[in-house]
Amino acid sequence: MEKPSDETPARWEGLPSWLLGLAAQHAHRLVGDGFSSVGARGYHYRLLATLEDFGPASQAALGRRSGIHLSDMVATINELADRGLVERAPDPSDGRRNIISLTAAGKRQLRRLEKRLAESQDELLAPLSPDERQRLTELLSKLSDHHNRRTGTPEEPPMR
């Protein structure tokens, strides 16, 4: 979506779908800028956080848990492995598959990314009070839960 001009038709400028789209653009930009300031992308955060939360796993399991499509998973793992943030090891029960593990350097990078993510959230939500932030999060969760149930779509965070 391009940046709206000063001549946005009043017909849609107050629509919730329009406003959600604009807010999503700002969120995506802020998070992306925050991650890139430490040499990372949203997929890096999602993969490192998934490994910390669930432990070592196959690429397929990581894809399901993180919402990263398998076609993007290999490139993401390669990027992180090249930087020493994850390790690949053959699966002892199936030599055709690798198990991916988080390294100590990966944990440190995850902490940096979490700090940047928190800063991005604060910048995005700056005009809202703590109560408004909590209420907005509750309402957005309610919308997402409703539509995920209707479509049978698993939750997939949009950060790249």
mmCIF file of N, CA and C in Angstrom, residues 4-94:
data_model
loop_
_atom_site.group_PDB
_atom_site.id
_atom_site.type_symbol
_atom_site.label_atom_id
_atom_site.label_comp_id
_atom_site.label_asym_id
_atom_site.label_seq_id
_atom_site.Cartn_x
_atom_site.Cartn_y
_atom_site.Cartn_z
ATOM 1 N N PRO A 4 -0.755 7.295 1.662
ATOM 2 C CA PRO A 4 -1.909 8.049 1.179
ATOM 3 C C PRO A 4 -1.540 9.525 1.015
ATOM 4 N N SER A 5 -2.175 10.144 0.048
ATOM 5 C CA SER A 5 -1.932 11.571 -0.164
ATOM 6 C C SER A 5 -2.757 12.369 0.825
ATOM 7 N N ASP A 6 -2.565 13.663 0.784
ATOM 8 C CA ASP A 6 -3.365 14.542 1.651
ATOM 9 C C ASP A 6 -4.814 14.602 1.180
ATOM 10 N N GLU A 7 -5.088 14.015 0.024
ATOM 11 C CA GLU A 7 -6.418 14.071 -0.558
ATOM 12 C C GLU A 7 -7.128 12.729 -0.467
ATOM 13 N N THR A 8 -6.944 12.012 0.634
ATOM 14 C CA THR A 8 -7.623 10.732 0.825
ATOM 15 C C THR A 8 -9.124 11.001 0.913
ATOM 16 N N PRO A 9 -9.915 10.293 0.109
ATOM 17 C CA PRO A 9 -11.359 10.509 0.162
ATOM 18 C C PRO A 9 -11.929 10.208 1.545
ATOM 19 N N ALA A 10 -12.746 11.119 2.034
ATOM 20 C CA ALA A 10 -13.374 10.963 3.355
ATOM 21 C C ALA A 10 -14.206 9.693 3.416
ATOM 22 N N ARG A 11 -14.636 9.211 2.271
ATOM 23 C CA ARG A 11 -15.481 8.022 2.186
ATOM 24 C C ARG A 11 -14.826 6.823 2.876
ATOM 25 N N TRP A 12 -13.507 6.714 2.807
ATOM 26 C CA TRP A 12 -12.870 5.540 3.423
ATOM 27 C C TRP A 12 -11.877 5.868 4.529
ATOM 28 N N GLU A 13 -11.526 7.117 4.725
ATOM 29 C CA GLU A 13 -10.472 7.421 5.700
ATOM 30 C C GLU A 13 -10.840 7.090 7.147
ATOM 31 N N GLY A 14 -12.107 6.914 7.437
ATOM 32 C CA GLY A 14 -12.517 6.528 8.788
ATOM 33 C C GLY A 14 -12.899 5.066 8.912
ATOM 34 N N LEU A 15 -12.738 4.299 7.830
ATOM 35 C CA LEU A 15 -13.085 2.877 7.892
ATOM 36 C C LEU A 15 -12.061 2.110 8.729
ATOM 37 N N PRO A 16 -12.521 1.235 9.606
ATOM 38 C CA PRO A 16 -11.570 0.447 10.413
ATOM 39 C C PRO A 16 -10.569 -0.329 9.554
ATOM 40 N N SER A 17 -11.013 -0.900 8.445
ATOM 41 C CA SER A 17 -10.088 -1.664 7.599
ATOM 42 C C SER A 17 -8.991 -0.759 7.037
ATOM 43 N N TRP A 18 -9.329 0.452 6.651
ATOM 44 C CA TRP A 18 -8.340 1.413 6.137
ATOM 45 C C TRP A 18 -7.350 1.777 7.243
ATOM 46 N N LEU A 19 -7.890 2.094 8.418
ATOM 47 C CA LEU A 19 -7.041 2.504 9.540
ATOM 48 C C LEU A 19 -6.139 1.365 10.012
ATOM 49 N N LEU A 20 -6.663 0.138 10.022
ATOM 50 C CA LEU A 20 -5.827 -1.014 10.388
ATOM 51 C C LEU A 20 -4.688 -1.189 9.388
ATOM 52 N N GLY A 21 -4.987 -1.006 8.115
ATOM 53 C CA GLY A 21 -3.954 -1.109 7.086
ATOM 54 C C GLY A 21 -2.863 -0.067 7.264
ATOM 55 N N LEU A 22 -3.258 1.166 7.549
ATOM 56 C CA LEU A 22 -2.271 2.220 7.779
ATOM 57 C C LEU A 22 -1.419 1.923 9.015
ATOM 58 N N ALA A 23 -2.083 1.488 10.093
ATOM 59 C CA ALA A 23 -1.344 1.149 11.316
ATOM 60 C C ALA A 23 -0.387 -0.018 11.056
ATOM 61 N N ALA A 24 -0.826 -0.996 10.260
ATOM 62 C CA ALA A 24 0.039 -2.138 9.936
ATOM 63 C C ALA A 24 1.262 -1.689 9.150
ATOM 64 N N GLN A 25 1.084 -0.742 8.237
ATOM 65 C CA GLN A 25 2.229 -0.201 7.491
ATOM 66 C C GLN A 25 3.250 0.408 8.442
ATOM 67 N N HIS A 26 2.769 1.219 9.376
ATOM 68 C CA HIS A 26 3.679 1.847 10.335
ATOM 69 C C HIS A 26 4.368 0.796 11.208
ATOM 70 N N ALA A 27 3.614 -0.188 11.655
ATOM 71 C CA ALA A 27 4.180 -1.247 12.493
ATOM 72 C C ALA A 27 5.255 -2.012 11.732
ATOM 73 N N HIS A 28 4.974 -2.381 10.504
ATOM 74 C CA HIS A 28 5.931 -3.132 9.690
ATOM 75 C C HIS A 28 7.217 -2.322 9.491
ATOM 76 N N ARG A 29 7.075 -1.034 9.195
ATOM 77 C CA ARG A 29 8.242 -0.175 8.991
ATOM 78 C C ARG A 29 9.062 -0.051 10.273
ATOM 79 N N LEU A 30 8.405 0.215 11.384
ATOM 80 C CA LEU A 30 9.119 0.395 12.654
ATOM 81 C C LEU A 30 9.844 -0.872 13.094
ATOM 82 N N VAL A 31 9.166 -2.010 13.002
ATOM 83 C CA VAL A 31 9.792 -3.281 13.392
ATOM 84 C C VAL A 31 10.942 -3.609 12.444
ATOM 85 N N GLY A 32 10.705 -3.442 11.157
ATOM 86 C CA GLY A 32 11.761 -3.711 10.173
ATOM 87 C C GLY A 32 12.983 -2.839 10.394
ATOM 88 N N ASP A 33 12.763 -1.555 10.645
ATOM 89 C CA ASP A 33 13.883 -0.642 10.910
ATOM 90 C C ASP A 33 14.623 -1.035 12.191
ATOM 91 N N GLY A 34 13.866 -1.407 13.223
ATOM 92 C CA GLY A 34 14.492 -1.813 14.479
ATOM 93 C C GLY A 34 15.356 -3.046 14.322
ATOM 94 N N PHE A 35 14.838 -4.037 13.616
ATOM 95 C CA PHE A 35 15.609 -5.262 13.391
ATOM 96 C C PHE A 35 16.819 -4.998 12.503
ATOM 97 N N SER A 36 16.630 -4.212 11.452
ATOM 98 C CA SER A 36 17.764 -3.976 10.542
ATOM 99 C C SER A 36 18.880 -3.190 11.231
ATOM 100 N N SER A 37 18.552 -2.443 12.270
ATOM 101 C CA SER A 37 19.587 -1.695 12.996
ATOM 102 C C SER A 37 20.570 -2.619 13.707
ATOM 103 N N VAL A 38 20.187 -3.884 13.887
ATOM 104 C CA VAL A 38 21.101 -4.874 14.467
ATOM 105 C C VAL A 38 21.356 -6.016 13.482
ATOM 106 N N GLY A 39 21.186 -5.721 12.198
ATOM 107 C CA GLY A 39 21.511 -6.689 11.143
ATOM 108 C C GLY A 39 20.605 -7.893 11.087
ATOM 109 N N ALA A 40 19.319 -7.693 11.298
ATOM 110 C CA ALA A 40 18.400 -8.828 11.328
ATOM 111 C C ALA A 40 17.108 -8.502 10.585
ATOM 112 N N ARG A 41 16.298 -9.547 10.439
ATOM 113 C CA ARG A 41 14.968 -9.444 9.845
ATOM 114 C C ARG A 41 13.965 -10.120 10.776
ATOM 115 N N GLY A 42 12.691 -9.894 10.499
ATOM 116 C CA GLY A 42 11.638 -10.497 11.304
ATOM 117 C C GLY A 42 11.710 -12.016 11.343
ATOM 118 N N TYR A 43 12.068 -12.635 10.212
ATOM 119 C CA TYR A 43 12.198 -14.088 10.195
ATOM 120 C C TYR A 43 13.284 -14.542 11.147
ATOM 121 N N HIS A 44 14.349 -13.783 11.286
ATOM 122 C CA HIS A 44 15.420 -14.149 12.226
ATOM 123 C C HIS A 44 14.856 -14.184 13.643
ATOM 124 N N TYR A 45 14.126 -13.135 14.005
ATOM 125 C CA TYR A 45 13.530 -13.086 15.343
ATOM 126 C C TYR A 45 12.601 -14.277 15.551
ATOM 127 N N ARG A 46 11.719 -14.524 14.606
ATOM 128 C CA ARG A 46 10.746 -15.606 14.756
ATOM 129 C C ARG A 46 11.428 -16.954 14.918
ATOM 130 N N LEU A 47 12.466 -17.204 14.146
ATOM 131 C CA LEU A 47 13.159 -18.488 14.228
ATOM 132 C C LEU A 47 13.923 -18.620 15.542
ATOM 133 N N LEU A 48 14.655 -17.580 15.936
ATOM 134 C CA LEU A 48 15.411 -17.643 17.196
ATOM 135 C C LEU A 48 14.473 -17.787 18.393
ATOM 136 N N ALA A 49 13.364 -17.041 18.388
ATOM 137 C CA ALA A 49 12.406 -17.130 19.501
ATOM 138 C C ALA A 49 11.757 -18.510 19.559
ATOM 139 N N THR A 50 11.453 -19.080 18.398
ATOM 140 C CA THR A 50 10.856 -20.415 18.356
ATOM 141 C C THR A 50 11.818 -21.452 18.921
ATOM 142 N N LEU A 51 13.097 -21.337 18.551
ATOM 143 C CA LEU A 51 14.086 -22.278 19.079
ATOM 144 C C LEU A 51 14.233 -22.136 20.592
ATOM 145 N N GLU A 52 14.221 -20.909 21.084
ATOM 146 C CA GLU A 52 14.348 -20.725 22.529
ATOM 147 C C GLU A 52 13.117 -21.276 23.258
ATOM 148 N N ASP A 53 11.939 -21.048 22.693
ATOM 149 C CA ASP A 53 10.705 -21.490 23.345
ATOM 150 C C ASP A 53 10.499 -23.001 23.296
ATOM 151 N N PHE A 54 10.867 -23.636 22.168
ATOM 152 C CA PHE A 54 10.556 -25.059 21.975
ATOM 153 C C PHE A 54 11.771 -25.968 21.948
ATOM 154 N N GLY A 55 12.966 -25.395 21.848
ATOM 155 C CA GLY A 55 14.169 -26.214 21.792
ATOM 156 C C GLY A 55 14.488 -26.666 20.379
ATOM 157 N N PRO A 56 15.558 -27.462 20.236
ATOM 158 C CA PRO A 56 15.994 -27.919 18.918
ATOM 159 C C PRO A 56 14.871 -28.640 18.178
ATOM 160 N N ALA A 57 14.870 -28.451 16.847
ATOM 161 C CA ALA A 57 13.801 -29.051 16.051
ATOM 162 C C ALA A 57 14.239 -29.182 14.602
ATOM 163 N N SER A 58 13.486 -29.976 13.859
ATOM 164 C CA SER A 58 13.711 -30.101 12.415
ATOM 165 C C SER A 58 13.233 -28.830 11.727
ATOM 166 N N GLN A 59 13.665 -28.651 10.492
ATOM 167 C CA GLN A 59 13.235 -27.486 9.719
ATOM 168 C C GLN A 59 11.721 -27.478 9.558
ATOM 169 N N ALA A 60 11.120 -28.646 9.314
ATOM 170 C CA ALA A 60 9.668 -28.725 9.132
ATOM 171 C C ALA A 60 8.934 -28.300 10.407
ATOM 172 N N ALA A 61 9.394 -28.786 11.559
ATOM 173 C CA ALA A 61 8.754 -28.413 12.826
ATOM 174 C C ALA A 61 8.926 -26.927 13.092
ATOM 175 N N LEU A 62 10.112 -26.393 12.793
ATOM 176 C CA LEU A 62 10.338 -24.958 12.980
ATOM 177 C C LEU A 62 9.417 -24.132 12.089
ATOM 178 N N GLY A 63 9.212 -24.599 10.864
ATOM 179 C CA GLY A 63 8.317 -23.892 9.958
ATOM 180 C C GLY A 63 6.897 -23.845 10.494
ATOM 181 N N ARG A 64 6.412 -24.975 10.993
ATOM 182 C CA ARG A 64 5.053 -25.020 11.558
ATOM 183 C C ARG A 64 4.939 -24.124 12.784
ATOM 184 N N ARG A 65 5.927 -24.182 13.660
ATOM 185 C CA ARG A 65 5.853 -23.430 14.915
ATOM 186 C C ARG A 65 6.048 -21.926 14.726
ATOM 187 N N SER A 66 6.860 -21.542 13.755
ATOM 188 C CA SER A 66 7.178 -20.119 13.567
ATOM 189 C C SER A 66 6.302 -19.443 12.524
ATOM 190 N N GLY A 67 5.594 -20.229 11.717
ATOM 191 C CA GLY A 67 4.801 -19.660 10.643
ATOM 192 C C GLY A 67 5.636 -19.244 9.445
ATOM 193 N N ILE A 68 6.887 -19.689 9.391
ATOM 194 C CA ILE A 68 7.753 -19.388 8.256
ATOM 195 C C ILE A 68 7.594 -20.500 7.234
ATOM 196 N N HIS A 69 7.264 -20.142 6.006
ATOM 197 C CA HIS A 69 7.086 -21.131 4.947
ATOM 198 C C HIS A 69 8.410 -21.845 4.704
ATOM 199 N N LEU A 70 8.320 -23.131 4.396
ATOM 200 C CA LEU A 70 9.534 -23.929 4.207
ATOM 201 C C LEU A 70 10.447 -23.374 3.115
ATOM 202 N N SER A 71 9.865 -22.732 2.115
ATOM 203 C CA SER A 71 10.703 -22.154 1.054
ATOM 204 C C SER A 71 11.570 -21.011 1.577
ATOM 205 N N ASP A 72 11.137 -20.343 2.639
ATOM 206 C CA ASP A 72 11.921 -19.270 3.268
ATOM 207 C C ASP A 72 12.785 -19.789 4.417
ATOM 208 N N MET A 73 12.418 -20.950 4.947
ATOM 209 C CA MET A 73 13.093 -21.489 6.118
ATOM 210 C C MET A 73 14.563 -21.804 5.839
ATOM 211 N N VAL A 74 14.853 -22.427 4.718
ATOM 212 C CA VAL A 74 16.226 -22.822 4.415
ATOM 213 C C VAL A 74 17.121 -21.587 4.343
ATOM 214 N N ALA A 75 16.668 -20.543 3.645
ATOM 215 C CA ALA A 75 17.467 -19.321 3.526
ATOM 216 C C ALA A 75 17.670 -18.674 4.894
ATOM 217 N N THR A 76 16.631 -18.665 5.717
ATOM 218 C CA THR A 76 16.736 -18.063 7.052
ATOM 219 C C THR A 76 17.724 -18.842 7.914
ATOM 220 N N ILE A 77 17.636 -20.157 7.887
ATOM 221 C CA ILE A 77 18.573 -20.984 8.653
ATOM 222 C C ILE A 77 19.991 -20.769 8.145
ATOM 223 N N ASN A 78 20.177 -20.721 6.830
ATOM 224 C CA ASN A 78 21.515 -20.480 6.270
ATOM 225 C C ASN A 78 22.092 -19.161 6.764
ATOM 226 N N GLU A 79 21.280 -18.103 6.742
ATOM 227 C CA GLU A 79 21.742 -16.791 7.209
ATOM 228 C C GLU A 79 22.169 -16.855 8.673
ATOM 229 N N LEU A 80 21.343 -17.485 9.503
ATOM 230 C CA LEU A 80 21.645 -17.560 10.931
ATOM 231 C C LEU A 80 22.825 -18.487 11.214
ATOM 232 N N ALA A 81 22.923 -19.579 10.480
ATOM 233 C CA ALA A 81 24.046 -20.511 10.668
ATOM 234 C C ALA A 81 25.359 -19.856 10.251
ATOM 235 N N ASP A 82 25.340 -19.100 9.148
ATOM 236 C CA ASP A 82 26.555 -18.408 8.693
ATOM 237 C C ASP A 82 27.066 -17.421 9.737
ATOM 238 N N ARG A 83 26.183 -16.916 10.565
ATOM 239 C CA ARG A 83 26.556 -15.957 11.615
ATOM 240 C C ARG A 83 26.782 -16.630 12.970
ATOM 241 N N GLY A 84 26.679 -17.947 13.003
ATOM 242 C CA GLY A 84 26.913 -18.685 14.241
ATOM 243 C C GLY A 84 25.790 -18.568 15.258
ATOM 244 N N LEU A 85 24.588 -18.226 14.802
ATOM 245 C CA LEU A 85 23.460 -18.032 15.712
ATOM 246 C C LEU A 85 22.636 -19.303 15.903
ATOM 247 N N VAL A 86 22.732 -20.218 14.942
ATOM 248 C CA VAL A 86 22.110 -21.546 15.053
ATOM 249 C C VAL A 86 23.101 -22.566 14.533
ATOM 250 N N GLU A 87 22.877 -23.812 14.929
ATOM 251 C CA GLU A 87 23.704 -24.921 14.446
ATOM 252 C C GLU A 87 22.809 -25.975 13.840
ATOM 253 N N ARG A 88 23.331 -26.626 12.799
ATOM 254 C CA ARG A 88 22.665 -27.778 12.173
ATOM 255 C C ARG A 88 23.417 -29.031 12.582
ATOM 256 N N ALA A 89 22.674 -30.079 12.882
ATOM 257 C CA ALA A 89 23.289 -31.377 13.165
ATOM 258 C C ALA A 89 22.366 -32.454 12.593
ATOM 259 N N PRO A 90 22.941 -33.518 12.087
ATOM 260 C CA PRO A 90 22.094 -34.598 11.569
ATOM 261 C C PRO A 90 21.195 -35.152 12.673
ATOM 262 N N ASP A 91 19.959 -35.443 12.320
ATOM 263 C CA ASP A 91 19.011 -36.052 13.251
ATOM 264 C C ASP A 91 19.448 -37.494 13.467
ATOM 265 N N PRO A 92 19.743 -37.907 14.718
ATOM 266 C CA PRO A 92 20.199 -39.272 14.965
ATOM 267 C C PRO A 92 19.166 -40.330 14.565
ATOM 268 N N SER A 93 17.890 -39.965 14.555
ATOM 269 C CA SER A 93 16.858 -40.941 14.209
ATOM 270 C C SER A 93 16.513 -40.951 12.720
ATOM 271 N N ASP A 94 16.988 -39.938 11.976
ATOM 272 C CA ASP A 94 16.714 -39.870 10.543
ATOM 273 C C ASP A 94 17.803 -39.042 9.880
#
